[in-house]
Each structure stands twice: as structure tokens, then as C-alpha cells.
mmCIF file of C-alpha atoms in Angstrom:
data_model
loop_
_atom_site.group_PDB
_atom_site.id
_atom_site.type_symbol
_atom_site.label_atom_id
_atom_site.label_comp_id
_atom_site.label_asym_id
_atom_site.label_seq_id
_atom_site.Cartn_x
_atom_site.Cartn_y
_atom_site.Cartn_z
ATOM 1 C CA MET A 24 41.333 -52.983 6.192
ATOM 2 C CA ARG A 25 40.804 -51.227 2.946
ATOM 3 C CA GLY A 26 37.978 -48.710 2.756
ATOM 4 C CA ASP A 27 35.367 -48.258 0.095
ATOM 5 C CA PRO A 28 36.843 -46.058 -2.678
ATOM 6 C CA ARG A 29 33.411 -44.654 -3.475
ATOM 7 C CA ARG A 30 33.210 -42.912 -0.112
ATOM 8 C CA GLY A 31 35.957 -40.508 -1.081
ATOM 9 C CA ALA A 32 34.347 -39.750 -4.417
ATOM 10 C CA ARG A 33 31.065 -38.510 -3.006
ATOM 11 C CA PRO A 34 32.376 -35.216 -1.535
ATOM 12 C CA ALA A 35 34.203 -34.510 -4.782
ATOM 13 C CA ALA A 36 31.013 -35.076 -6.755
ATOM 14 C CA ARG A 37 29.145 -32.752 -4.444
ATOM 15 C CA ARG A 38 31.799 -30.077 -4.894
ATOM 16 C CA ARG A 39 31.556 -30.385 -8.682
ATOM 17 C CA ALA A 40 27.772 -30.088 -8.523
ATOM 18 C CA ARG A 41 28.165 -27.104 -6.244
ATOM 19 C CA HIS A 42 30.509 -25.390 -8.676
ATOM 20 C CA ARG A 43 28.098 -26.051 -11.546
ATOM 21 C CA GLN A 44 25.311 -24.447 -9.531
ATOM 22 C CA VAL A 45 27.444 -21.398 -8.787
ATOM 23 C CA ASP A 46 28.377 -21.069 -12.469
ATOM 24 C CA ALA A 47 24.718 -21.290 -13.513
ATOM 25 C CA VAL A 48 23.675 -18.673 -10.984
ATOM 26 C CA ARG A 49 26.475 -16.323 -11.977
ATOM 27 C CA ALA A 50 25.560 -16.716 -15.628
ATOM 28 C CA ALA A 51 21.964 -15.857 -14.808
ATOM 29 C CA LEU A 52 23.027 -12.716 -12.982
ATOM 30 C CA ARG A 53 25.305 -11.624 -15.825
ATOM 31 C CA ARG A 54 22.481 -12.030 -18.352
ATOM 32 C CA ARG A 55 20.171 -9.971 -16.125
ATOM 33 C CA VAL A 56 17.284 -12.337 -16.847
ATOM 34 C CA ARG A 57 14.060 -12.016 -14.910
ATOM 35 C CA HIS A 58 13.860 -15.769 -14.228
ATOM 36 C CA GLN A 59 16.408 -18.561 -14.398
ATOM 37 C CA ARG A 60 15.234 -22.028 -15.455
ATOM 38 C CA THR A 61 17.207 -24.826 -13.886
ATOM 39 C CA GLY A 62 17.054 -28.591 -14.212
ATOM 40 C CA ARG A 63 18.228 -31.303 -16.558
ATOM 41 C CA ALA A 64 16.654 -31.867 -19.951
ATOM 42 C CA GLY A 65 13.559 -34.041 -19.725
ATOM 43 C CA HIS A 66 13.092 -33.295 -16.041
ATOM 44 C CA GLY A 67 11.027 -30.734 -14.202
ATOM 45 C CA ARG A 68 12.386 -27.203 -14.236
ATOM 46 C CA ASN A 69 12.174 -24.538 -11.573
ATOM 47 C CA HIS A 70 11.720 -20.824 -12.228
ATOM 48 C CA ARG A 71 13.795 -18.598 -9.978
ATOM 49 C CA GLY A 72 13.595 -14.855 -9.716
ATOM 50 C CA PRO A 73 16.624 -12.534 -9.297
ATOM 51 C CA ALA A 74 16.271 -12.296 -5.510
ATOM 52 C CA GLN A 75 16.192 -16.072 -5.071
ATOM 53 C CA VAL A 76 19.089 -16.482 -7.494
ATOM 54 C CA ARG A 77 21.233 -14.106 -5.461
ATOM 55 C CA LEU A 78 20.380 -15.939 -2.247
ATOM 56 C CA GLU A 79 21.399 -19.238 -3.848
ATOM 57 C CA LEU A 80 24.629 -17.691 -5.042
ATOM 58 C CA ARG A 81 25.521 -16.589 -1.526
ATOM 59 C CA ALA A 82 24.596 -19.968 -0.077
ATOM 60 C CA ALA A 83 26.470 -21.942 -2.721
ATOM 61 C CA SER A 84 29.640 -19.863 -2.915
ATOM 62 C CA GLY A 85 29.927 -18.869 0.752
ATOM 63 C CA PRO A 86 30.881 -20.862 3.831
ATOM 64 C CA GLY A 87 27.242 -21.557 4.722
ATOM 65 C CA PRO A 88 25.077 -19.309 6.918
ATOM 66 C CA HIS A 89 27.229 -16.389 7.977
ATOM 67 C CA PRO A 90 26.522 -12.828 9.226
ATOM 68 C CA ALA A 91 28.386 -11.393 6.235
ATOM 69 C CA GLY A 92 25.857 -12.989 3.882
ATOM 70 C CA ALA A 93 22.830 -11.968 5.902
ATOM 71 C CA ARG A 94 20.489 -9.262 4.716
ATOM 72 C CA ALA A 95 18.386 -7.271 7.158
ATOM 73 C CA VAL A 96 14.644 -7.685 6.768
ATOM 74 C CA PRO A 97 12.297 -4.684 7.136
ATOM 75 C CA GLY A 98 12.282 -3.788 10.799
ATOM 76 C CA ALA A 99 15.679 -5.302 11.545
ATOM 77 C CA ASP A 100 17.405 -2.516 9.630
ATOM 78 C CA ARG A 101 15.878 -0.118 12.170
ATOM 79 C CA HIS A 102 16.199 -2.592 15.027
ATOM 80 C CA VAL A 103 19.987 -2.554 15.306
ATOM 81 C CA PRO A 104 20.883 1.156 14.926
ATOM 82 C CA GLY A 105 18.205 2.206 17.439
ATOM 83 C CA ARG A 106 16.022 4.266 15.126
ATOM 84 C CA ASP A 107 12.289 4.602 14.553
ATOM 85 C CA GLY A 108 10.971 1.910 12.223
ATOM 86 C CA PRO A 109 7.790 2.595 10.214
ATOM 87 C CA ARG A 110 5.226 -0.162 9.626
ATOM 88 C CA ARG A 111 2.404 1.129 7.434
ATOM 89 C CA GLU A 112 -1.024 -0.521 7.543
ATOM 90 C CA VAL A 113 -0.216 -3.050 10.254
ATOM 91 C CA THR A 114 -3.695 -4.577 9.846
ATOM 92 C CA ARG A 115 -2.738 -5.617 6.317
ATOM 93 C CA CYS A 116 0.179 -7.729 7.564
ATOM 94 C CA LEU A 117 -0.169 -11.475 7.770
ATOM 95 C CA PRO A 118 -0.913 -12.874 11.245
ATOM 96 C CA GLU A 119 2.538 -14.460 11.269
ATOM 97 C CA VAL A 120 4.138 -11.045 10.822
ATOM 98 C CA GLN A 121 2.009 -9.570 13.608
ATOM 99 C CA ASP A 122 3.019 -12.432 15.913
ATOM 100 C CA ALA A 123 6.663 -11.713 15.133
ATOM 101 C CA LEU A 124 6.121 -8.056 16.034
ATOM 102 C CA VAL A 125 4.878 -9.087 19.491
ATOM 103 C CA SER A 126 8.160 -10.762 20.413
ATOM 104 C CA LEU A 127 10.140 -8.018 18.699
ATOM 105 C CA LEU A 128 8.489 -5.312 20.801
ATOM 106 C CA SER A 129 8.553 -7.378 24.009
ATOM 107 C CA GLU A 130 12.067 -8.803 24.010
ATOM 108 C CA ARG A 131 13.702 -6.136 21.832
ATOM 109 C CA ARG A 132 15.667 -8.744 19.954
ATOM 110 C CA ILE A 133 15.516 -10.856 16.803
ATOM 111 C CA ALA A 134 16.488 -14.517 16.658
ATOM 112 C CA VAL A 135 18.333 -15.795 13.562
ATOM 113 C CA PRO A 136 17.876 -19.598 13.547
ATOM 114 C CA GLU A 137 20.382 -20.086 10.715
ATOM 115 C CA LEU A 138 23.143 -18.695 12.941
ATOM 116 C CA ALA A 139 22.298 -20.841 15.975
ATOM 117 C CA GLY A 140 25.340 -21.623 18.079
ATOM 118 C CA THR A 141 27.136 -18.383 17.207
ATOM 119 C CA ASP A 142 27.299 -14.990 18.875
ATOM 120 C CA ASP A 143 25.159 -13.561 16.073
ATOM 121 C CA ALA A 144 22.176 -15.848 16.686
ATOM 122 C CA LEU A 145 20.448 -13.046 18.632
ATOM 123 C CA VAL A 146 20.375 -9.459 17.373
ATOM 124 C CA HIS A 147 19.561 -7.035 20.181
ATOM 125 C CA ALA A 148 18.022 -3.621 19.639
ATOM 126 C CA ALA A 149 19.993 -0.525 20.494
ATOM 127 C CA PRO A 150 18.508 2.107 22.824
ATOM 128 C CA GLY A 151 16.106 4.343 20.959
ATOM 129 C CA PHE A 152 14.451 1.666 18.838
ATOM 130 C CA ASN A 153 10.726 2.262 18.282
ATOM 131 C CA LEU A 154 8.118 0.962 15.887
ATOM 132 C CA ILE A 155 5.581 3.393 14.411
ATOM 133 C CA ALA A 156 2.619 1.659 12.765
ATOM 134 C CA THR A 157 -0.542 2.947 11.098
ATOM 135 C CA ALA A 158 -4.010 1.451 10.708
ATOM 136 C CA ASN A 159 -7.286 2.701 9.270
ATOM 137 C CA LEU A 160 -10.240 2.664 11.652
ATOM 138 C CA ARG A 161 -12.811 2.203 8.871
ATOM 139 C CA ASP A 162 -10.833 0.199 6.320
ATOM 140 C CA LYS A 163 -9.600 -2.380 8.818
ATOM 141 C CA GLY A 164 -7.605 -4.485 6.385
ATOM 142 C CA VAL A 165 -7.435 -8.264 6.527
ATOM 143 C CA SER A 166 -5.893 -9.034 9.944
ATOM 144 C CA GLU A 167 -7.231 -7.403 13.085
ATOM 145 C CA MET A 168 -4.556 -6.644 15.672
ATOM 146 C CA SER A 169 -4.491 -9.056 18.589
ATOM 147 C CA ALA A 170 -4.911 -7.820 22.153
ATOM 148 C CA ALA A 171 -1.289 -8.747 22.882
ATOM 149 C CA LEU A 172 -0.039 -6.603 20.001
ATOM 150 C CA LYS A 173 -2.307 -3.686 20.929
ATOM 151 C CA ARG A 174 -0.897 -3.642 24.473
ATOM 152 C CA ARG A 175 2.562 -2.989 23.070
ATOM 153 C CA PHE A 176 1.563 0.189 21.241
ATOM 154 C CA ASN A 177 0.604 3.646 22.429
ATOM 155 C CA PHE A 178 -2.405 4.678 20.346
ATOM 156 C CA GLU A 179 -3.072 8.114 18.903
ATOM 157 C CA THR A 180 -6.173 8.569 16.766
ATOM 158 C CA VAL A 181 -5.871 11.049 13.905
ATOM 159 C CA GLY A 182 -9.253 12.071 12.533
ATOM 160 C CA PRO A 183 -10.055 13.413 9.075
ATOM 161 C CA ILE A 184 -9.013 16.964 8.245
ATOM 162 C CA GLY A 185 -11.475 19.224 10.022
ATOM 163 C CA ASP A 186 -11.147 22.345 7.863
ATOM 164 C CA LEU A 187 -12.644 22.473 4.368
ATOM 165 C CA ASP A 188 -10.068 24.929 3.033
ATOM 166 C CA ALA A 189 -7.163 22.868 4.393
ATOM 167 C CA GLU A 190 -8.483 19.645 2.864
ATOM 168 C CA THR A 191 -9.146 21.373 -0.461
ATOM 169 C CA ALA A 192 -5.606 22.765 -0.509
ATOM 170 C CA LEU A 193 -4.198 19.311 0.220
ATOM 171 C CA VAL A 194 -6.247 17.687 -2.537
ATOM 172 C CA ARG A 195 -5.230 20.407 -4.984
ATOM 173 C CA GLY A 196 -1.518 20.134 -4.197
ATOM 174 C CA GLN A 197 -1.321 16.341 -4.271
ATOM 175 C CA ALA A 198 -3.432 15.965 -7.408
ATOM 176 C CA ARG A 199 -1.526 18.699 -9.237
ATOM 177 C CA ALA A 200 1.813 17.104 -8.384
ATOM 178 C CA ALA A 201 0.671 13.660 -9.561
ATOM 179 C CA VAL A 202 -0.804 14.946 -12.831
ATOM 180 C CA GLU A 203 2.154 17.162 -13.686
ATOM 181 C CA ARG A 204 4.545 14.262 -13.071
ATOM 182 C CA SER A 205 2.737 12.421 -15.853
ATOM 183 C CA GLY A 206 3.320 15.354 -18.196
ATOM 184 C CA ALA A 207 -0.280 16.609 -18.329
ATOM 185 C CA PRO A 208 -1.531 20.061 -17.328
ATOM 186 C CA PHE A 209 -3.718 20.404 -14.241
ATOM 187 C CA GLN A 210 -6.882 22.163 -15.429
ATOM 188 C CA VAL A 211 -9.338 21.729 -12.555
ATOM 189 C CA ASP A 212 -10.462 25.061 -11.141
ATOM 190 C CA ASP A 213 -11.026 25.810 -7.476
ATOM 191 C CA ALA A 214 -14.839 25.721 -7.709
ATOM 192 C CA VAL A 215 -14.782 22.110 -8.929
ATOM 193 C CA LEU A 216 -12.271 21.085 -6.263
ATOM 194 C CA GLU A 217 -14.315 22.732 -3.520
ATOM 195 C CA ALA A 218 -17.476 20.947 -4.699
ATOM 196 C CA LEU A 219 -15.577 17.647 -4.826
ATOM 197 C CA VAL A 220 -14.153 17.978 -1.322
ATOM 198 C CA THR A 221 -17.486 19.229 0.059
ATOM 199 C CA ALA A 222 -19.307 16.186 -1.336
ATOM 200 C CA PHE A 223 -16.674 13.867 0.129
ATOM 201 C CA ARG A 224 -16.928 15.509 3.539
ATOM 202 C CA ASP A 225 -20.734 15.427 3.580
ATOM 203 C CA LEU A 226 -20.895 11.751 2.629
ATOM 204 C CA ARG A 227 -18.075 10.805 5.000
ATOM 205 C CA GLU A 228 -19.526 12.555 8.050
ATOM 206 C CA GLY A 229 -23.218 11.893 7.406
ATOM 207 C CA ARG A 230 -24.060 15.577 7.796
ATOM 208 C CA SER A 231 -23.549 18.596 5.565
ATOM 209 C CA ALA A 232 -21.884 21.825 6.635
ATOM 210 C CA GLU A 233 -25.352 23.374 6.884
ATOM 211 C CA GLY A 234 -26.472 20.651 9.296
ATOM 212 C CA TRP A 235 -28.598 18.659 6.839
ATOM 213 C CA GLU A 236 -28.695 14.903 7.367
ATOM 214 C CA VAL A 237 -26.904 12.775 4.767
ATOM 215 C CA GLU A 238 -27.113 8.986 4.497
ATOM 216 C CA ARG A 239 -23.543 7.710 4.688
ATOM 217 C CA PRO A 240 -22.345 5.161 2.125
ATOM 218 C CA SER A 241 -20.385 2.111 3.214
ATOM 219 C CA THR A 242 -17.210 3.225 1.437
ATOM 220 C CA VAL A 243 -14.581 5.233 3.322
ATOM 221 C CA MET A 244 -14.669 8.470 1.237
ATOM 222 C CA SER A 245 -11.128 9.320 2.313
ATOM 223 C CA THR A 246 -9.034 12.331 1.371
ATOM 224 C CA ALA A 247 -6.779 10.024 -0.650
ATOM 225 C CA GLU A 248 -9.785 9.033 -2.784
ATOM 226 C CA ALA A 249 -10.578 12.718 -3.316
ATOM 227 C CA VAL A 250 -7.015 13.224 -4.566
ATOM 228 C CA SER A 251 -7.486 10.296 -6.954
ATOM 229 C CA VAL A 252 -10.752 11.727 -8.307
ATOM 230 C CA ALA A 253 -9.208 15.181 -8.769
ATOM 231 C CA GLY A 254 -6.328 13.619 -10.687
ATOM 232 C CA ALA A 255 -8.739 11.614 -12.848
ATOM 233 C CA LEU A 256 -10.710 14.775 -13.656
ATOM 234 C CA ALA A 257 -7.529 16.575 -14.681
ATOM 235 C CA LEU A 258 -6.384 13.697 -16.898
ATOM 236 C CA ALA A 259 -9.816 13.442 -18.510
ATOM 237 C CA ALA A 260 -9.777 17.167 -19.248
ATOM 238 C CA ALA A 261 -6.257 16.943 -20.694
ATOM 239 C CA TYR A 262 -6.594 13.843 -22.866
ATOM 240 C CA PHE A 263 -10.342 13.508 -23.515
ATOM 241 C CA PRO A 264 -11.694 17.007 -24.093
ATOM 242 C CA GLY A 265 -15.363 17.000 -25.034
ATOM 243 C CA ASP A 266 -18.552 18.955 -24.869
ATOM 244 C CA ARG A 267 -18.826 18.724 -21.081
ATOM 245 C CA ASP A 268 -16.549 20.742 -18.843
ATOM 246 C CA VAL A 269 -14.685 19.272 -15.874
ATOM 247 C CA LEU A 270 -17.595 19.927 -13.510
ATOM 248 C CA GLY A 271 -19.834 17.823 -15.741
ATOM 249 C CA LEU A 272 -17.554 14.820 -15.135
ATOM 250 C CA LEU A 273 -17.789 15.040 -11.345
ATOM 251 C CA PRO A 274 -21.114 13.163 -10.789
ATOM 252 C CA GLY A 275 -19.924 10.135 -12.742
ATOM 253 C CA HIS A 276 -16.675 9.938 -10.782
ATOM 254 C CA LEU A 277 -18.513 10.285 -7.474
ATOM 255 C CA LEU A 278 -20.848 7.476 -8.511
ATOM 256 C CA GLY A 279 -17.873 5.229 -9.234
ATOM 257 C CA VAL A 280 -16.316 5.953 -5.848
ATOM 258 C CA VAL A 281 -19.532 5.400 -3.892
ATOM 259 C CA ARG A 282 -20.718 2.124 -5.410
ATOM 260 C CA LYS A 283 -17.380 0.323 -5.763
ATOM 261 C CA ASP A 284 -17.929 -1.467 -2.429
ATOM 262 C CA ASP A 285 -21.721 -1.763 -2.446
ATOM 263 C CA PRO A 286 -23.886 -1.095 -5.529
ATOM 264 C CA ALA A 287 -26.744 -0.145 -3.193
ATOM 265 C CA ASP A 288 -24.790 2.971 -2.214
ATOM 266 C CA ALA A 289 -25.736 4.515 -5.558
ATOM 267 C CA ALA A 290 -29.189 5.154 -4.081
ATOM 268 C CA ARG A 291 -27.571 6.949 -1.146
ATOM 269 C CA LEU A 292 -25.686 9.220 -3.541
ATOM 270 C CA ARG A 293 -28.929 10.010 -5.363
ATOM 271 C CA GLY A 294 -30.457 10.823 -1.986
ATOM 272 C CA TYR A 295 -27.579 13.227 -1.368
ATOM 273 C CA TRP A 296 -28.344 14.864 -4.720
ATOM 274 C CA ASP A 297 -32.027 15.173 -3.855
ATOM 275 C CA GLY A 298 -31.136 16.724 -0.498
ATOM 276 C CA PRO A 299 -28.116 19.017 0.002
ATOM 277 C CA VAL A 300 -27.270 19.394 -3.708
ATOM 278 C CA ARG A 301 -30.821 20.483 -4.573
ATOM 279 C CA ARG A 302 -31.035 22.843 -1.601
ATOM 280 C CA ARG A 303 -27.764 24.536 -2.491
ATOM 281 C CA ALA A 304 -28.933 24.902 -6.073
ATOM 282 C CA GLU A 305 -32.145 26.551 -4.853
ATOM 283 C CA GLN A 306 -30.084 28.969 -2.769
ATOM 284 C CA GLY A 307 -28.508 30.333 -5.961
ATOM 285 C CA SER A 308 -25.092 28.617 -6.162
ATOM 286 C CA ALA A 309 -24.127 28.292 -9.832
ATOM 287 C CA THR A 310 -21.816 25.337 -9.204
ATOM 288 C CA TRP A 311 -24.419 23.341 -7.330
ATOM 289 C CA ARG A 312 -27.112 24.338 -9.862
ATOM 290 C CA THR A 313 -24.985 22.739 -12.593
ATOM 291 C CA LEU A 314 -24.507 19.615 -10.486
ATOM 292 C CA TRP A 315 -28.238 19.405 -9.809
ATOM 293 C CA ASP A 316 -28.955 19.574 -13.535
ATOM 294 C CA LEU A 317 -26.640 16.561 -13.985
ATOM 295 C CA ARG A 318 -28.623 14.296 -11.671
ATOM 296 C CA THR A 319 -29.620 12.053 -14.577
ATOM 297 C CA VAL A 320 -25.994 10.892 -14.761
ATOM 298 C CA LEU A 321 -26.534 9.088 -11.456
ATOM 299 C CA GLU A 322 -29.279 6.928 -12.940
ATOM 300 C CA GLY A 323 -26.730 4.908 -14.929
#
């Protein structure tokens, strides 16, 4: 019995289409375009980025799913050699990623469904593999850790920097490095930095160094935010010099930090000015006297 001649033509047509796809992908990579538009004229077109184009090239030109064409995802690159793998801000991961971490930490292996039926379908961790993750106790992110995931970690709580001089030195060093990388000079003196860090510490802890009560705002008031404010002060002094010195810019920047999460926190900052700032000004501190004279800035 004679077979249908069209049956033999279908694989050949698929191969030709496959070669056309490979040629299009290679052309896109050679042109170094940000997106490749594919599809026939008059039909819908798809936009593909460079990463997706490279994946399609491997799938179209290779022998199908194969370990040689696989690319380790974050975590798997540390999983196989047996090293420590960092996972920053685990509470900002999607719940699906956190669920995957549970099995990863429990079974110490990763399943690759595309390689099912081969010896490479399961990738086992080597001895020494660990996962180090971070999370902020106040800024909890978008996905709270499940009880199952928490049981697989050993927790160590690191509090804010306890020493004023140490935190001021850290803010100075990090802000100076960031500003100088941008090509601007760092012109914020130590008195301004100390006042900045002191205000952050008072508002963060709800109590001043003298023991005076301070109403805490809802924002975190972290050391990283202090570094950002110090850098902004330096850039303002470098590129927007005016009548006011750098210290005169500090109240406005503090107001922006405090009320970015809750506009009602502006009243708490004014209460801080009416309390510790005024008392320090009355005790004779020139820096805090200048800040007290700038209280009207907080009314904006």
C-alpha cells in the first residue's frame, strides 16, 4: 500500500521553519538590538528581549533540553559547588520563590523538569551548601516568611548601630564615596553630619541621648536613609550653591524623609523640633541653635 506523500513533507517543512527561526535569532543577536520583532506581515508580532532570544536560539539550534544548554539560576550556582548562597531581602521574594526555598533547604536538591528521565533531572547540593538571607524587622517587605521557611533558618538579629560616632563615620564614608564617584566634591562638615545622625537616632529610637521622649514616626529612619540624605546635601552644595549653607538644607531633607510614608509624621518632626532641638539650642549649641531658627521650614 502506498503511503501519503504529504506525511514525509511535514518534518521537512518543520526543519525549514526551524532554520528560519535560528537565522532570525542569530541576526537579532548580531545586530545587538534590544528587542526582536517576529511574525509575518499583517499578523500579530511578538517583542522579545535579548535574554529570551538567546534562550530560543539554544532551544532551536540544540538537541532539545540538555545540561549543556542549561543556565544556573540564582541559588543553584551556589547549590552545586557547596558554597554559601546569599539571598537579600527574602521577604521581598514572591511566595512561589519562598516555597521553592523550603524544598531546597529541606531536600538539598533541585529538580529540573525539562531533563526528566535523565541523570541530570536532580541536582544535589555538595557538602557545605548554606543559604544566608536577610530581612528587615520594620520594613517587612511584601511577603511574610511562612512558619515552614522560618524553621529552616537560624535567626540572628542585628540591631541598629549603637554608637553615635561609629554611625556618623559610616554615614560619612559611604556618602563621600557615592558623591565622589559622581564627580562632585563632598562638602558636608562633621557638625552637620553629627546633627543629621543624631536626629535619625532620636527619631528611630523614640528617645534622645539625653533621655528626652521623642514621638517616633512610622518611617524606618535607617542608616541607609541617613547616607542618602548626606549624599543629597553634598550634591546640593556642589551643584546648587545659594544663600543658605548645608546646615540650612537639613530640615527640609528630614521633612521629606519623615513624611514620605505618612504625611501626619510631619507633625511628629515638628514636635521633635519643639522638644530636643529647642532644648539643645537653649543649652548653647550653635548647630542646634541654627536648626531651631529654621523651624519655619517644617511648616511647608
